[in-house]
Structures are given as C-alpha cells and as structure tokens.
Coordinates of C-alpha atoms in Angstrom, one line a residue:
Chain A
M1312 CA 121.2 11.6 -15.8
A1313 CA 121.9 10.2 -19.3
S1314 CA 119.0 12.5 -21.0
Q1315 CA 119.6 15.6 -23.1
G1316 CA 116.7 16.3 -22.7
I1317 CA 115.5 15.2 -25.9
G1318 CA 113.8 12.6 -26.9
G1319 CA 113.7 10.2 -24.1
T1320 CA 114.1 7.2 -25.5
G1321 CA 115.6 3.8 -23.1
L1322 CA 118.8 4.9 -23.4
T1323 CA 119.2 5.7 -19.7
D1324 CA 122.9 5.4 -18.8
S1325 CA 125.1 6.8 -17.1
G1326 CA 128.6 7.4 -15.6
P1327 CA 131.5 8.4 -17.1
S1328 CA 132.7 7.1 -20.2
S1329 CA 136.0 5.0 -19.8
H1330 CA 136.9 1.2 -20.8
S1331 CA 135.8 0.1 -17.6
H1332 CA 132.1 1.1 -18.7
H1333 CA 132.7 -0.7 -22.0
N1334 CA 129.4 -3.2 -22.5
H1335 CA 126.4 -0.8 -21.0
N1336 CA 128.3 2.3 -22.1
M1337 CA 127.3 1.4 -25.6
P1338 CA 124.0 3.0 -25.8
Y1339 CA 124.9 5.9 -24.2
A1340 CA 128.3 6.1 -26.2
V1341 CA 125.7 5.6 -29.2
Y1342 CA 122.9 7.8 -28.1
R1343 CA 125.3 10.5 -27.8
G1344 CA 127.1 9.7 -31.3
I1345 CA 130.3 8.9 -30.0
N1346 CA 130.6 5.6 -31.6
P1347 CA 132.5 5.2 -34.4
A1348 CA 131.6 2.9 -35.7
S1349 CA 127.7 4.6 -35.9
T1350 CA 129.1 7.8 -36.0
S1351 CA 129.8 8.2 -39.4
F1352 CA 126.0 6.7 -40.5
I1353 CA 125.0 9.0 -37.6
N1354 CA 126.5 12.5 -38.1
Q1355 CA 125.8 12.1 -42.0
E1356 CA 122.4 11.4 -42.1
S1357 CA 121.4 14.3 -40.1
S1358 CA 124.7 16.9 -40.9
G1359 CA 122.5 16.5 -44.5
F1360 CA 125.3 14.2 -46.1
D1361 CA 124.0 12.9 -49.2
F1362 CA 122.9 8.8 -49.6
G1363 CA 122.5 9.4 -52.7
E1364 CA 126.3 10.6 -53.2
L1365 CA 127.6 7.7 -51.6
E1366 CA 125.3 5.1 -53.5
E1367 CA 126.8 7.1 -57.0
A1368 CA 130.3 5.8 -55.7
F1369 CA 129.0 2.1 -55.4
V1370 CA 127.5 2.4 -58.3
L1371 CA 129.8 3.8 -60.1
Q1372 CA 132.7 1.2 -58.8
G1373 CA 130.4 -1.4 -59.4
F1374 CA 130.5 -4.0 -57.1
K1375 CA 128.6 -4.1 -53.4
I1376 CA 130.4 -2.5 -50.0
S1377 CA 130.0 -3.4 -47.1
N1378 CA 129.4 -1.5 -43.9
D1379 CA 133.3 -1.0 -43.5
E1380 CA 134.4 -0.9 -47.0
A1381 CA 132.1 1.9 -46.8
K1382 CA 133.6 3.6 -43.9
A1383 CA 136.5 3.2 -45.4
S1384 CA 136.1 4.4 -49.1
L1385 CA 134.4 7.6 -47.3
Y1386 CA 137.7 7.6 -45.9
A1387 CA 139.2 7.5 -48.8
A1388 CA 137.4 9.4 -50.4
A1389 CA 137.9 12.6 -47.9
A1390 CA 141.3 11.7 -48.8
A1391 CA 141.3 11.7 -52.1
T1392 CA 139.1 14.4 -53.5
G1393 CA 139.5 16.9 -49.9
K1394 CA 142.4 17.9 -48.8
P1395 CA 145.5 18.2 -50.6
A1396 CA 147.8 16.3 -48.1
A1397 CA 146.7 12.8 -47.4
T1398 CA 145.8 13.6 -43.9
L1399 CA 142.4 10.6 -43.0
E1400 CA 139.9 12.9 -41.7
M1401 CA 138.5 11.4 -38.1
F1402 CA 134.8 12.2 -39.1
P1403 CA 134.2 12.9 -42.8
S1404 CA 131.0 14.6 -43.2
W1405 CA 129.7 16.5 -45.6
P1406 CA 131.7 19.6 -45.6
M1407 CA 134.8 17.6 -46.1
R1408 CA 133.4 16.0 -49.5
F1409 CA 132.2 20.0 -50.2
Q1410 CA 135.6 21.6 -50.1
Q1411 CA 136.2 20.8 -53.6
T1412 CA 133.4 23.3 -54.7
P1413 CA 134.6 25.8 -56.0
R1414 CA 132.4 28.8 -54.1
E1415 CA 134.4 31.2 -52.1
K1416 CA 132.4 31.8 -49.5
S1417 CA 130.0 28.5 -48.8
K1418 CA 134.5 27.1 -48.1
S1419 CA 134.7 30.0 -45.5
R1420 CA 131.8 28.9 -44.3
E1421 CA 131.9 25.1 -44.8
E1422 CA 135.3 26.0 -42.2
S1423 CA 133.1 27.3 -39.5
T1424 CA 130.7 23.9 -40.2
D1425 CA 133.2 21.6 -40.3
S1426 CA 134.0 22.7 -36.6
G1427 CA 130.6 23.5 -35.9
S1428 CA 129.8 19.9 -36.6
L1429 CA 132.7 18.3 -34.8
S1430 CA 131.5 20.0 -32.0
S1431 CA 128.2 18.9 -32.0
R1432 CA 129.1 16.1 -32.8
V1433 CA 129.6 15.5 -29.0
Q1434 CA 125.8 16.8 -28.8
P1435 CA 122.8 14.7 -29.1
H1436 CA 123.0 14.7 -33.3
L1437 CA 119.7 15.5 -34.1
E1438 CA 118.6 19.2 -34.4
P1439 CA 121.4 21.1 -33.4
E1440 CA 123.8 19.2 -36.9
S1441 CA 121.1 20.2 -39.4
P1442 CA 120.0 23.3 -39.2
I1443 CA 123.7 24.6 -39.1
S1444 CA 124.4 22.3 -42.6
R1445 CA 122.0 23.1 -43.6
K1446 CA 122.5 27.1 -43.4
A1447 CA 126.3 26.6 -44.5
S1448 CA 124.6 25.0 -47.6
S1449 CA 122.0 27.3 -47.8
D1450 CA 119.7 25.3 -50.5
H1451 CA 121.0 21.4 -50.3
Q1452 CA 118.9 21.5 -53.6
Q1453 CA 121.5 23.0 -55.1
N1454 CA 124.2 21.1 -53.9
T1455 CA 122.5 18.3 -55.4
Q1456 CA 123.3 20.2 -58.8
E1457 CA 125.8 21.6 -58.5
Q1458 CA 127.3 17.7 -58.0
Q1459 CA 125.4 16.6 -60.6
Q1460 CA 127.2 19.8 -62.9
Q1461 CA 130.5 19.1 -60.6
L1462 CA 129.8 14.8 -62.4
Q1463 CA 129.0 16.6 -66.1
N1464 CA 132.2 18.8 -65.8
M1465 CA 134.5 16.1 -65.1
A1466 CA 136.0 15.6 -68.0
S1467 CA 135.7 19.4 -69.1
N1468 CA 139.0 21.7 -68.4
N1469 CA 137.1 23.9 -65.5
P1470 CA 140.1 25.6 -64.1
R1471 CA 138.8 26.8 -61.2
T1472 CA 138.5 22.3 -60.7
G1473 CA 141.8 22.0 -62.5
G1474 CA 143.7 21.7 -60.0
L1475 CA 141.4 18.8 -58.7
Q1476 CA 141.5 16.8 -61.5
T1477 CA 144.8 16.1 -60.7
E1478 CA 143.9 15.1 -57.6
L1479 CA 141.4 12.2 -58.9
A1480 CA 144.0 11.5 -61.8
A1481 CA 146.2 10.5 -58.6
S1482 CA 143.6 9.4 -56.7
K1483 CA 142.3 6.8 -59.7
S1484 CA 145.8 4.5 -58.9
N1485 CA 145.1 5.2 -55.4
S1486 CA 141.0 4.1 -56.2
E1487 CA 142.8 0.5 -57.6
K1488 CA 144.7 -0.1 -54.4
K1489 CA 142.4 1.0 -51.9
K1490 CA 138.9 -0.8 -54.0
G1491 CA 136.7 0.9 -51.8
A1492 CA 137.1 5.1 -52.9
A1493 CA 134.3 6.8 -54.1
S1494 CA 136.2 9.2 -56.5
T1495 CA 134.0 10.1 -59.8
S1496 CA 136.9 9.5 -62.2
E1497 CA 135.2 6.9 -64.2
R1498 CA 131.9 8.0 -65.4
V1499 CA 130.5 6.2 -67.8
L1500 CA 126.7 6.8 -66.3
D1501 CA 124.0 6.3 -68.9
P1502 CA 120.5 8.5 -68.2
K1503 CA 118.8 5.7 -66.1
T1504 CA 120.9 5.4 -63.3
L1505 CA 121.7 9.6 -63.3
R1506 CA 117.7 9.6 -63.2
R1507 CA 117.5 6.8 -60.3
L1508 CA 120.4 8.1 -58.7
A1509 CA 119.0 12.0 -58.6
Q1510 CA 115.4 9.6 -57.4
N1511 CA 118.0 8.6 -54.1
R1512 CA 118.5 11.8 -53.2
E1513 CA 115.6 13.2 -53.2
A1514 CA 114.0 10.5 -51.5
A1515 CA 116.7 11.2 -48.8
K1516 CA 116.0 14.3 -48.4
K1517 CA 112.4 14.0 -48.5
S1518 CA 112.9 11.8 -45.2
R1519 CA 114.9 14.1 -43.5
I1520 CA 112.0 16.4 -44.2
R1521 CA 110.1 13.6 -42.3
K1522 CA 112.5 13.2 -40.2
K1523 CA 112.6 16.6 -38.4
A1524 CA 109.4 17.4 -38.4
Y1525 CA 108.4 14.1 -36.3
V1526 CA 111.0 15.3 -33.9
Q1527 CA 109.8 18.2 -33.9
Q1528 CA 106.5 17.0 -32.5
L1529 CA 107.8 14.6 -30.2
E1530 CA 109.1 18.1 -28.6
T1531 CA 106.1 19.9 -28.4
S1532 CA 103.7 16.9 -27.4
R1533 CA 106.5 16.2 -24.2
M1534 CA 106.4 20.0 -22.9
R1535 CA 102.4 19.4 -23.2
L1536 CA 102.5 16.3 -21.1
S1537 CA 104.8 18.1 -18.4
Q1538 CA 102.4 20.6 -18.6
L1539 CA 99.3 18.2 -17.6
E1540 CA 101.4 16.8 -15.2
Q1541 CA 101.9 19.6 -13.3
E1542 CA 98.2 20.7 -13.1
L1543 CA 97.6 16.7 -12.3
Q1544 CA 99.7 16.6 -9.2
R1545 CA 98.4 20.1 -8.3
A1546 CA 95.0 19.0 -7.9
S1547 CA 95.5 15.8 -6.3
S1548 CA 95.1 14.9 -2.7
Q1549 CA 97.8 15.7 -0.6
G1550 CA 101.1 12.9 0.3
I1551 CA 99.7 10.5 -2.0
F1552 CA 103.0 11.3 -4.5
L1553 CA 105.7 13.0 -1.8
G1554 CA 108.8 13.6 -4.1
G1555 CA 108.0 10.8 -6.9
G1556 CA 106.7 13.1 -9.6
T1557 CA 109.1 14.2 -12.4
T1558 CA 111.1 17.9 -11.9
A1559 CA 109.5 20.5 -14.4
G1560 CA 110.9 20.3 -18.5
S1561 CA 112.9 17.1 -17.6
N1562 CA 112.4 13.7 -17.9
I1563 CA 114.0 11.8 -15.3
S1564 CA 113.0 12.0 -11.4
S1565 CA 115.7 12.4 -9.0
G1566 CA 115.2 9.3 -7.9
A1567 CA 116.0 7.5 -10.7
A1568 CA 118.6 9.8 -11.6
I1569 CA 120.2 8.5 -8.7
F1570 CA 119.1 4.9 -8.4
D1571 CA 120.6 4.8 -12.2
M1572 CA 124.2 6.5 -10.9
E1573 CA 124.5 4.0 -8.4
Y1574 CA 123.5 1.1 -10.7
S1575 CA 125.9 2.3 -13.1
R1576 CA 128.7 2.0 -10.1
W1577 CA 127.7 -1.4 -9.1
L1578 CA 127.9 -3.0 -12.8
D1579 CA 131.4 -1.6 -12.5
D1580 CA 131.5 -3.5 -9.1
D1581 CA 130.6 -6.8 -10.9
Q1582 CA 132.5 -6.7 -13.3
R1583 CA 135.4 -6.7 -11.0
H1584 CA 133.5 -9.5 -8.8
M1585 CA 133.4 -11.4 -12.0
S1586 CA 137.3 -11.2 -12.4
E1587 CA 137.8 -11.5 -8.9
L1588 CA 135.9 -15.3 -9.6
R1589 CA 137.3 -16.0 -12.5
T1590 CA 141.2 -15.9 -11.4
A1591 CA 140.1 -17.7 -7.7
L1592 CA 138.6 -20.6 -9.8
Q1593 CA 141.4 -20.8 -12.4
A1594 CA 143.8 -20.5 -9.4
H1595 CA 142.3 -23.3 -7.7
L1596 CA 142.0 -21.9 -3.6
S1597 CA 141.2 -23.4 -1.3
D1598 CA 137.4 -23.6 -0.3
G1599 CA 137.7 -21.8 3.1
D1600 CA 139.0 -19.1 0.2
L1601 CA 136.6 -19.3 -2.0
R1602 CA 134.0 -18.6 -0.4
L1603 CA 134.8 -15.3 1.2
I1604 CA 134.8 -14.3 -2.8
V1605 CA 131.4 -16.2 -3.5
D1606 CA 129.8 -14.8 -0.1
G1607 CA 131.0 -11.5 -1.1
Y1608 CA 129.5 -11.8 -4.5
I1609 CA 126.1 -12.6 -2.7
A1610 CA 126.6 -9.3 -0.8
H1611 CA 127.0 -7.9 -3.9
Y1612 CA 123.3 -9.2 -5.3
D1613 CA 122.0 -7.8 -2.0
E1614 CA 123.1 -4.1 -1.8
I1615 CA 121.6 -3.9 -5.8
F1616 CA 118.2 -5.3 -4.1
C1617 CA 118.5 -2.8 -1.2
L1618 CA 119.5 -0.1 -3.8
K1619 CA 116.2 -0.9 -5.8
G1620 CA 114.2 -0.6 -2.7
V1621 CA 114.6 2.5 -2.4
A1622 CA 114.4 3.8 -5.4
A1623 CA 111.1 1.6 -5.6
K1624 CA 109.9 4.5 -3.1
S1625 CA 111.0 7.6 -4.8
D1626 CA 110.1 5.9 -8.4
V1627 CA 108.6 2.9 -8.8
F1628 CA 107.5 3.3 -12.4
H1629 CA 111.8 4.2 -13.4
L1630 CA 112.2 0.0 -12.0
I1631 CA 109.0 -1.4 -13.1
T1632 CA 109.5 0.0 -16.4
G1633 CA 113.3 -1.1 -16.8
M1634 CA 114.2 2.4 -17.9
W1635 CA 117.2 1.7 -15.6
T1636 CA 118.2 -1.1 -17.8
T1637 CA 119.3 -2.0 -21.8
P1638 CA 116.7 -2.6 -24.5
A1639 CA 117.6 -6.1 -24.8
E1640 CA 116.9 -6.5 -20.9
R1641 CA 113.7 -4.9 -20.7
C1642 CA 112.4 -6.7 -24.4
F1643 CA 112.4 -9.9 -21.1
L1644 CA 111.5 -8.0 -18.4
W1645 CA 109.6 -9.1 -15.6
M1646 CA 108.1 -7.1 -13.2
G1647 CA 111.0 -5.0 -12.9
G1648 CA 113.8 -7.0 -13.0
F1649 CA 115.2 -10.9 -14.2
R1650 CA 112.4 -13.2 -14.4
P1651 CA 113.9 -16.2 -11.7
S1652 CA 112.2 -19.5 -13.3
E1653 CA 114.1 -17.9 -16.5
L1654 CA 117.3 -18.1 -14.6
I1655 CA 117.5 -21.3 -13.0
K1656 CA 116.5 -22.7 -16.5
M1657 CA 119.2 -20.9 -18.1
L1658 CA 121.8 -22.3 -15.4
I1659 CA 120.3 -26.0 -15.3
G1660 CA 122.9 -26.6 -18.4
Q1661 CA 125.5 -25.5 -17.5
L1662 CA 126.2 -26.2 -13.7
D1663 CA 127.0 -30.1 -14.6
P1664 CA 128.0 -32.0 -12.4
L1665 CA 125.6 -32.8 -9.9
T1666 CA 124.4 -34.8 -7.2
E1667 CA 121.0 -36.4 -7.3
Q1668 CA 120.3 -34.5 -4.4
Q1669 CA 121.1 -31.1 -6.0
V1670 CA 119.1 -31.7 -9.1
V1671 CA 116.1 -32.5 -7.4
G1672 CA 116.5 -29.2 -5.4
I1673 CA 117.2 -27.0 -8.3
Y1674 CA 114.2 -28.2 -10.0
S1675 CA 112.2 -27.6 -7.0
L1676 CA 113.6 -24.3 -7.0
Q1677 CA 112.8 -23.7 -10.6
Q1678 CA 109.0 -24.7 -10.2
S1679 CA 108.5 -22.4 -6.5
S1680 CA 110.2 -19.4 -8.0
Q1681 CA 107.7 -19.9 -10.9
Q1682 CA 104.8 -20.5 -8.6
A1683 CA 105.6 -17.3 -7.1
E1684 CA 106.2 -15.5 -10.2
D1685 CA 102.2 -16.7 -11.6
A1686 CA 101.2 -15.6 -8.0
L1687 CA 102.6 -12.2 -8.4
S1688 CA 102.0 -11.7 -12.1
Q1689 CA 98.5 -12.2 -11.1
G1690 CA 98.4 -10.1 -8.1
L1691 CA 99.4 -7.5 -10.2
E1692 CA 97.2 -8.2 -12.8
Q1693 CA 94.2 -7.7 -10.9
L1694 CA 96.0 -4.2 -9.3
Q1695 CA 96.1 -3.5 -13.2
Q1696 CA 92.2 -4.3 -13.9
S1697 CA 91.1 -2.0 -10.7
L1698 CA 92.7 0.6 -12.1
I1699 CA 91.2 0.1 -15.5
D1700 CA 88.4 0.3 -13.4
T1701 CA 88.9 3.0 -11.4
I1702 CA 89.9 5.1 -14.4
A1703 CA 87.6 4.4 -17.1
T1704 CA 84.4 5.3 -14.5
A1705 CA 85.7 8.9 -13.7
S1706 CA 83.4 11.3 -14.9
L1707 CA 83.1 14.8 -14.8
H1708 CA 82.3 16.3 -11.6
D1709 CA 83.7 13.3 -9.2
G1710 CA 86.7 13.1 -12.1
M1711 CA 89.1 14.5 -9.4
H1712 CA 88.2 11.9 -7.3
H1713 CA 88.6 8.7 -9.1
M1714 CA 91.7 10.6 -10.1
A1715 CA 92.8 10.6 -6.3
L1716 CA 91.9 6.9 -6.0
A1717 CA 93.6 6.0 -8.9
L1718 CA 97.0 7.4 -7.4
G1719 CA 96.1 5.3 -4.2
K1720 CA 96.2 1.9 -6.1
L1721 CA 99.1 3.0 -8.5
S1722 CA 101.1 3.0 -5.0
N1723 CA 101.2 -0.5 -4.7
L1724 CA 103.0 -0.9 -7.3
E1725 CA 105.9 -0.2 -5.0
G1726 CA 105.0 -3.6 -3.2
F1727 CA 105.1 -6.0 -6.4
V1728 CA 108.4 -4.5 -7.3
R1729 CA 109.7 -5.4 -4.1
Q1730 CA 108.2 -9.3 -4.0
A1731 CA 109.7 -9.5 -7.0
D1732 CA 113.3 -8.2 -5.7
N1733 CA 112.5 -10.4 -3.2
L1734 CA 112.0 -13.2 -5.0
R1735 CA 114.6 -13.1 -7.3
Q1736 CA 117.1 -11.9 -3.9
Q1737 CA 115.6 -15.6 -2.1
T1738 CA 116.3 -17.7 -5.3
L1739 CA 119.8 -16.4 -5.8
H1740 CA 120.4 -17.0 -2.4
Q1741 CA 118.7 -20.8 -2.5
L1742 CA 121.0 -21.1 -5.3
H1743 CA 123.6 -20.7 -2.6
R1744 CA 122.8 -23.1 -0.4
I1745 CA 122.4 -25.7 -2.7
L1746 CA 125.1 -25.6 -4.3
T1747 CA 129.2 -26.3 -3.7
V1748 CA 131.4 -23.6 -2.9
R1749 CA 133.1 -23.9 -6.1
Q1750 CA 129.7 -25.0 -7.7
A1751 CA 128.7 -22.4 -6.5
A1752 CA 131.4 -20.0 -7.6
R1753 CA 130.7 -21.0 -11.3
C1754 CA 127.3 -20.6 -11.3
F1755 CA 127.2 -16.8 -10.5
L1756 CA 129.8 -16.4 -12.8
V1757 CA 127.5 -17.8 -15.3
I1758 CA 125.0 -16.3 -14.5
G1759 CA 127.5 -12.4 -14.6
E1760 CA 128.1 -13.0 -17.9
Y1761 CA 124.6 -14.2 -18.6
Y1762 CA 124.0 -11.0 -18.5
G1763 CA 127.3 -8.9 -19.5
R1764 CA 126.5 -10.5 -22.7
L1765 CA 122.6 -9.5 -23.0
R1766 CA 123.6 -5.9 -22.1
A1767 CA 126.6 -5.9 -24.7
L1768 CA 123.3 -7.4 -27.6
S1769 CA 121.7 -5.1 -26.9
S1770 CA 124.4 -1.9 -27.7
L1771 CA 125.4 -4.3 -31.1
W1772 CA 121.6 -4.3 -32.3
L1773 CA 121.7 -0.2 -31.4
S1774 CA 124.8 -0.2 -34.0
R1775 CA 124.1 -3.0 -36.2
P1776 CA 124.5 -1.5 -39.9
R1777 CA 121.6 -1.2 -42.0
E1778 CA 121.8 -1.5 -45.3
T1779 CA 119.2 0.4 -47.0
L1780 CA 119.5 3.9 -45.8
I1781 CA 117.7 5.1 -48.5
A1782 CA 114.3 5.5 -48.6
D1783 CA 113.4 3.1 -50.5
D1784 CA 110.7 0.7 -49.1
N1785 CA 111.3 2.7 -45.7
S1786 CA 108.6 4.9 -46.1
C1787 CA 105.4 5.4 -45.6
Q1788 CA 104.2 6.6 -49.0
Chain B
M1270 CA 85.0 5.5 38.0
Q1271 CA 81.7 5.9 35.9
Y1272 CA 83.3 5.3 32.8
Q1273 CA 86.9 4.1 30.9
N1274 CA 88.9 6.4 30.0
T1275 CA 89.9 6.7 26.3
R1276 CA 93.2 5.1 26.7
T1277 CA 92.1 1.5 28.9
R1278 CA 89.5 1.0 26.6
Q1279 CA 91.8 1.8 23.7
R1280 CA 94.1 -0.9 25.1
S1281 CA 91.0 -3.6 26.1
L1282 CA 89.4 -3.9 22.7
S1283 CA 93.3 -4.3 21.4
S1284 CA 93.7 -7.2 23.3
E1285 CA 90.0 -8.3 22.1
S1286 CA 91.6 -8.1 18.9
L1287 CA 94.4 -9.9 19.4
E1288 CA 92.8 -12.8 21.3
R1289 CA 90.5 -12.9 18.4
V1290 CA 93.3 -13.3 15.4
A1291 CA 94.6 -15.0 17.6
R1292 CA 91.1 -17.6 18.5
L1293 CA 90.8 -16.9 14.1
A1294 CA 94.9 -18.3 13.6
S1295 CA 94.0 -21.1 15.4
G1296 CA 90.7 -22.6 13.2
S1297 CA 92.1 -23.7 10.4
A1298 CA 94.7 -25.4 9.2
V1299 CA 95.9 -22.1 7.1
V1300 CA 94.9 -18.6 7.7
I1301 CA 94.8 -15.5 5.9
F1302 CA 93.9 -12.1 7.2
S1303 CA 93.1 -9.7 4.1
S1304 CA 91.5 -7.1 2.3
S1305 CA 88.5 -7.9 -0.6
S1306 CA 90.2 -4.8 -2.0
C1307 CA 93.8 -5.3 -1.7
C1308 CA 96.3 -7.4 -4.6
M1309 CA 98.7 -8.3 -2.6
C1310 CA 96.0 -10.6 -0.9
H1311 CA 95.1 -11.9 -4.1
A1312 CA 98.8 -12.4 -5.0
V1313 CA 98.8 -15.0 -1.9
K1314 CA 95.8 -16.2 -2.2
R1315 CA 96.2 -17.3 -6.1
L1316 CA 99.9 -18.7 -4.3
F1317 CA 97.9 -21.2 -1.7
S1318 CA 95.6 -22.3 -4.3
E1319 CA 98.1 -23.2 -7.1
L1320 CA 99.7 -25.6 -4.3
G1321 CA 96.6 -27.2 -4.1
V1322 CA 95.9 -25.6 -0.1
S1323 CA 92.0 -23.6 0.6
P1324 CA 93.0 -21.8 3.1
T1325 CA 90.6 -19.9 5.1
V1326 CA 90.4 -16.1 4.6
Y1327 CA 89.1 -13.6 6.3
E1328 CA 88.6 -10.1 4.7
L1329 CA 89.4 -7.5 7.5
D1330 CA 87.0 -5.1 5.2
Q1331 CA 83.8 -6.7 6.0
D1332 CA 84.6 -7.3 9.9
P1333 CA 83.1 -5.4 11.9
N1334 CA 86.3 -5.6 14.1
G1335 CA 88.6 -5.3 10.9
K1336 CA 90.1 -2.2 11.8
G1337 CA 91.1 -4.0 15.5
M1338 CA 92.3 -6.5 14.0
E1339 CA 94.3 -5.3 11.8
R1340 CA 96.0 -2.9 13.9
A1341 CA 96.7 -6.2 16.8
L1342 CA 98.4 -7.8 13.7
S1343 CA 100.5 -4.9 12.4
K1344 CA 101.8 -5.1 16.0
L1345 CA 102.7 -8.4 15.8
L1346 CA 104.1 -7.4 12.8
G1347 CA 105.5 -4.5 13.6
N1348 CA 105.8 -3.2 10.5
S1349 CA 103.2 -1.2 7.5
P1350 CA 101.5 -2.3 5.2
V1351 CA 100.1 -5.3 7.1
I1352 CA 97.6 -7.8 5.0
P1353 CA 98.3 -10.2 4.1
V1354 CA 98.6 -12.3 7.4
V1355 CA 99.6 -15.8 7.1
F1356 CA 99.3 -18.4 9.8
I1357 CA 99.6 -22.3 9.6
G1358 CA 99.1 -24.2 12.0
G1359 CA 98.4 -21.6 14.6
E1360 CA 101.7 -20.9 14.0
L1361 CA 102.7 -16.9 12.7
I1362 CA 104.2 -17.5 9.5
G1363 CA 104.3 -13.1 8.2
S1364 CA 103.8 -11.0 5.5
M1365 CA 104.0 -12.1 1.8
D1366 CA 107.6 -11.7 1.5
R1367 CA 107.9 -14.4 4.2
V1368 CA 105.6 -16.7 2.8
M1369 CA 107.9 -16.2 0.1
A1370 CA 111.3 -16.6 1.1
S1371 CA 109.5 -19.7 2.8
H1372 CA 108.3 -20.9 -0.1
I1373 CA 111.6 -20.5 -2.2
S1374 CA 113.9 -22.0 0.6
G1375 CA 111.6 -25.0 0.6
T1376 CA 110.4 -24.9 4.6
L1377 CA 106.8 -23.6 3.1
V1378 CA 104.6 -27.1 1.8
P1379 CA 106.4 -29.2 4.9
L1380 CA 104.8 -26.7 6.8
L1381 CA 101.2 -26.8 5.0
K1382 CA 101.8 -31.0 4.9
K1383 CA 102.7 -31.0 9.2
A1384 CA 99.2 -28.7 9.7
G1385 CA 97.5 -30.8 7.7
A1386 CA 96.7 -28.9 4.4
L1387 CA 98.2 -31.0 2.2
W1388 CA 98.5 -34.2 1.1
L1389 CA 101.3 -35.8 0.1

C-alpha cells in the first residue's frame, strides 16, 4: 500500500502523515523524501546537486562542517548568493544555486525546474528528478566547467555578474556571522585543491550514473519477475493459492495491503493504550480501575494476533518476511514477529520488585517459551529442507508436478506463523496471570515503550547523516 | 439386506476407527497421532523430546487404517488440519496450539508427571 511501485524496499508503511504517526511514519516519510532532515541530501543527490561544490565550500571555509551546519550553510549559500531578498528557501536545490548563472535561457528553465523538482519531491525521489534536472542543466559538464569558470572570474569585473559581486561582498560579512556560508568570496585555492575538487565532482557524477543504471536494471528485472510469477500461477495446480498471488505489476498483494493498513491503525491504538496506562499509573488508580485498563491492553494484543491470523491466510510471505515491520524489528524477527523468550529476558530486569514465586514463574515462562520456540524452529527447518529437496529434484518432464508439490508444502508456512503468534499470545497472557495488576500495567508499558523505541531506531538509522557522500572509498572500482 | 448400504458401512468404519484411536490413545502415557511428512508433527515431537519425554507415535500415513483414524480425529477435534493430535494419560490434549498453550501456562509438565511420562 505504501509502495509507489518502485523498488519495493522494505519500507511498507502506510497511513496519512500526521504527528501521531511520528514514530512509525518516519520510514514512510524518508522513503518519500519528505523528511526534512534527509530531504536536502536525497534531493541533492538525485537532482544533480554537486557535492563537489559542497566540499569546495567546506574547503574554502577551512573547517569541518557537521550535518546540521552543512544544511545551514546550504541555506545560507542559497540566501546569500541566490535571490536578492533574503528569504530562506525551504528546499535549496541546484536550480537555486544556478540562479546566479548569467545565462538567460537556462534561467527560465531553472524556474520551471525549481517548481518541477518541488512537485516531484512528493514522489519517490529516484527517477523523476534527475531527468528533469538533467534536461534543465542541458549538460552537467558544462555547468561544472561553468562553476569553475565562475570561481576564476570572481575577481574580474564580469558585468553580468556585477550585481552578484556586491551581493557576494555583502555575504562575506554575513558569512562571518553565519559561519557555514558557502560563499566563494575567499578563494586562495591552490591548483592541487582545485584538481581534487574537480575529481570529486567527476566521481560524484559517475556514481550518479551508476545508480541510475542500477535502478534501471532493478526495474526491468522486477517486470520480468512479475511476468514469471504470472506464468507460474497459470501453470500450477488449482486451488492451492486462492487469492494470495500478486496483482499484476504491483509489489504488494491485497491481503498484505489490508493488513498493513490495519496494523498502522493498531499502532495508533497502541499509543493511546500506552498513554492511558501511563496516566493511570501516575494517578494511582484503584486496582479495579487499573485492571480494566490492563485487560483492555491484553485485548488490544489479542486483536493484532487475530488480524495476523487472517493475513496469514492470504499472504503468509508478507508476515514471515516481516515486510509489515520496520527494518530494525525485521532484523530481530522470529517467525513473523517478536521472539517471546527475548521479550521475557528484556522484562526480567524491569519488573522489580517481584515475589520469589513470581520470579520462579517468570523464569519457567522463559524456559517453556524457549523450548516451544526451538520446537517450532526445528519444524520450520524441516519444512525448508523438504521444500529444497522437492525443488532440487524437479526435472525437465515432471517439473510442474514438483512445483505443485512445492506449492503444497509452502502452504504449511501459514501453520507455523499461526503457531508462533499463538505462542506470543499465550506468553503475554501468562505474564498477565503471574503479575499483579500494578505490575502488569508497568510491564505492558515497558513492552510498548520498548517496541516504540525499536521502531524509532529504524527511522533514525534511515535518516542518519552520512559523512562521505562523495564517492571515495565507496566506489567499487 | 444382502449388503450394508454405503452410509451404514461408513458409519461403522468410522466408529471402528474411533475405537481404535481410543484404544491406542490409552495404551501409553503420551500418544501422538502424526504423519511422517508433516512438519508440525516434527515440531511437536521435538518439543516432547526437549522435555525428556519419549512419546508413542503413530504415523497415520503409514497405517492401513490411517485415513479413517484421521477422519475420526477431525470429528473429535472439530477442525482441520488435524494432526498432530496429542493424548496424555489417555486424555485428549489436542493439536499443536493446545499443547503449546498448555506448556506456556505451566500445566503440561504436571500432566506429564501425573501420567508417569516424566520423573522429577
């Protein structure tokens, strides 16, 4: 549902953007390039913004600029060297930068590019922007040379950049205050630095081209894959997969899309339940009132297990590969969800004070869930082995028969995911039984906060600042 | 009547199968009705062996009356898929989900001890 049909990376998030979705909507936002923290870098990369330029600026300023300062410098640069009015552009992109170029025809193209790239910003950032910016720039090489020329012409009284000159002079004093300004007013550049900067620009350009080629490759193989899937479905035996196949062309089945939507709603509910728990604990409600809230939270978890059960029938792969979760959760996924024994282990330190009987109960719960997990994992392993054998022995003439057998075996996956969810549900219920009402309230708050933090970690990871954006050792050549 | 009509024949067969199931189930402390190709059955067998129990396993796909017994079990449990089905001390526990629920809630081990399948 969140997929725009490109790439199909694991960021299947859904739901409208709103503050309440803060935690889990971040990956969605990042994917769409709306996240302001990462917008500047993502858009620059694809819209052809030259990081050679950026490094130039840093070099000229002579100090290392951190991520935030870099953005500030871009804003400052845009403000200083761009429009005469000191309005700070929200999204500095290369057309802004190039408004100072004296070429008349390119200027009008840039205006349209600016708005074009702004509108394309709400789409996946990969393809749409580069062609647009490429067209507008007509020849990137030319611009590079132009920039270099610009640098060298700074001192000279080029009448076309005359007005700019005064701006730059003014910006020089600005740059003292805004220390990140990327003005090119001080340029005592030695040729070695210039050459290195030029090389960086070339390398950046190369990696952009490579990235484009790679994405192109991905698109074509994705199309081929969906074609193959369709052929296979047509040839396979009847009734094994009823509605679970992929719809033509899209990356996500309808069952999965529905589940993603319901899960996102469930996450909102989760936030609500947690704040209820929090206020209830702080308000020191009576045990009876607290019990109602805790029971409500258990029912909330029962709901997601029920939803997962339904989803498992239509698209078990979606669940078991964790496409419905955030990347960090996916990393620690066990059979389509969290590992109960890990959860207990995490809780053990946080549930004090516990009576001795409770401690015994918790430890034995951990042990029995561990045993059940091992049993299920071994069963799944046997399923995988059996599947491998079936596919491996498929020969030329009875290949279809073996594929049909394999499809039959795959249908057992649903059973495993359901048992795993059953295990998770039983573990939570048992926790509820062992703990007192107040302990249970704290316990569920801890659980909710833990997974909230894990989800937030995914967003933070995805939008983390990357220092070497210029292809340096990142290239494989 | 010279021949039993199909209906009656089926009914008598199924009651035969049910009897056989009941007989086998009470024959050992822990009885699992399984299938050699079923992976969930493998999982439940692993669980019991982890607990230190050696159950008596009947592979229905290798039993001549297997189909009938499977049908009888599904009538008993009321859902499908049926196997694995676990009996402890002659009492029906159920499928994998009931076994796991029982283990998590801590009732499985006492049952096993009571049936003599586990010591200490």
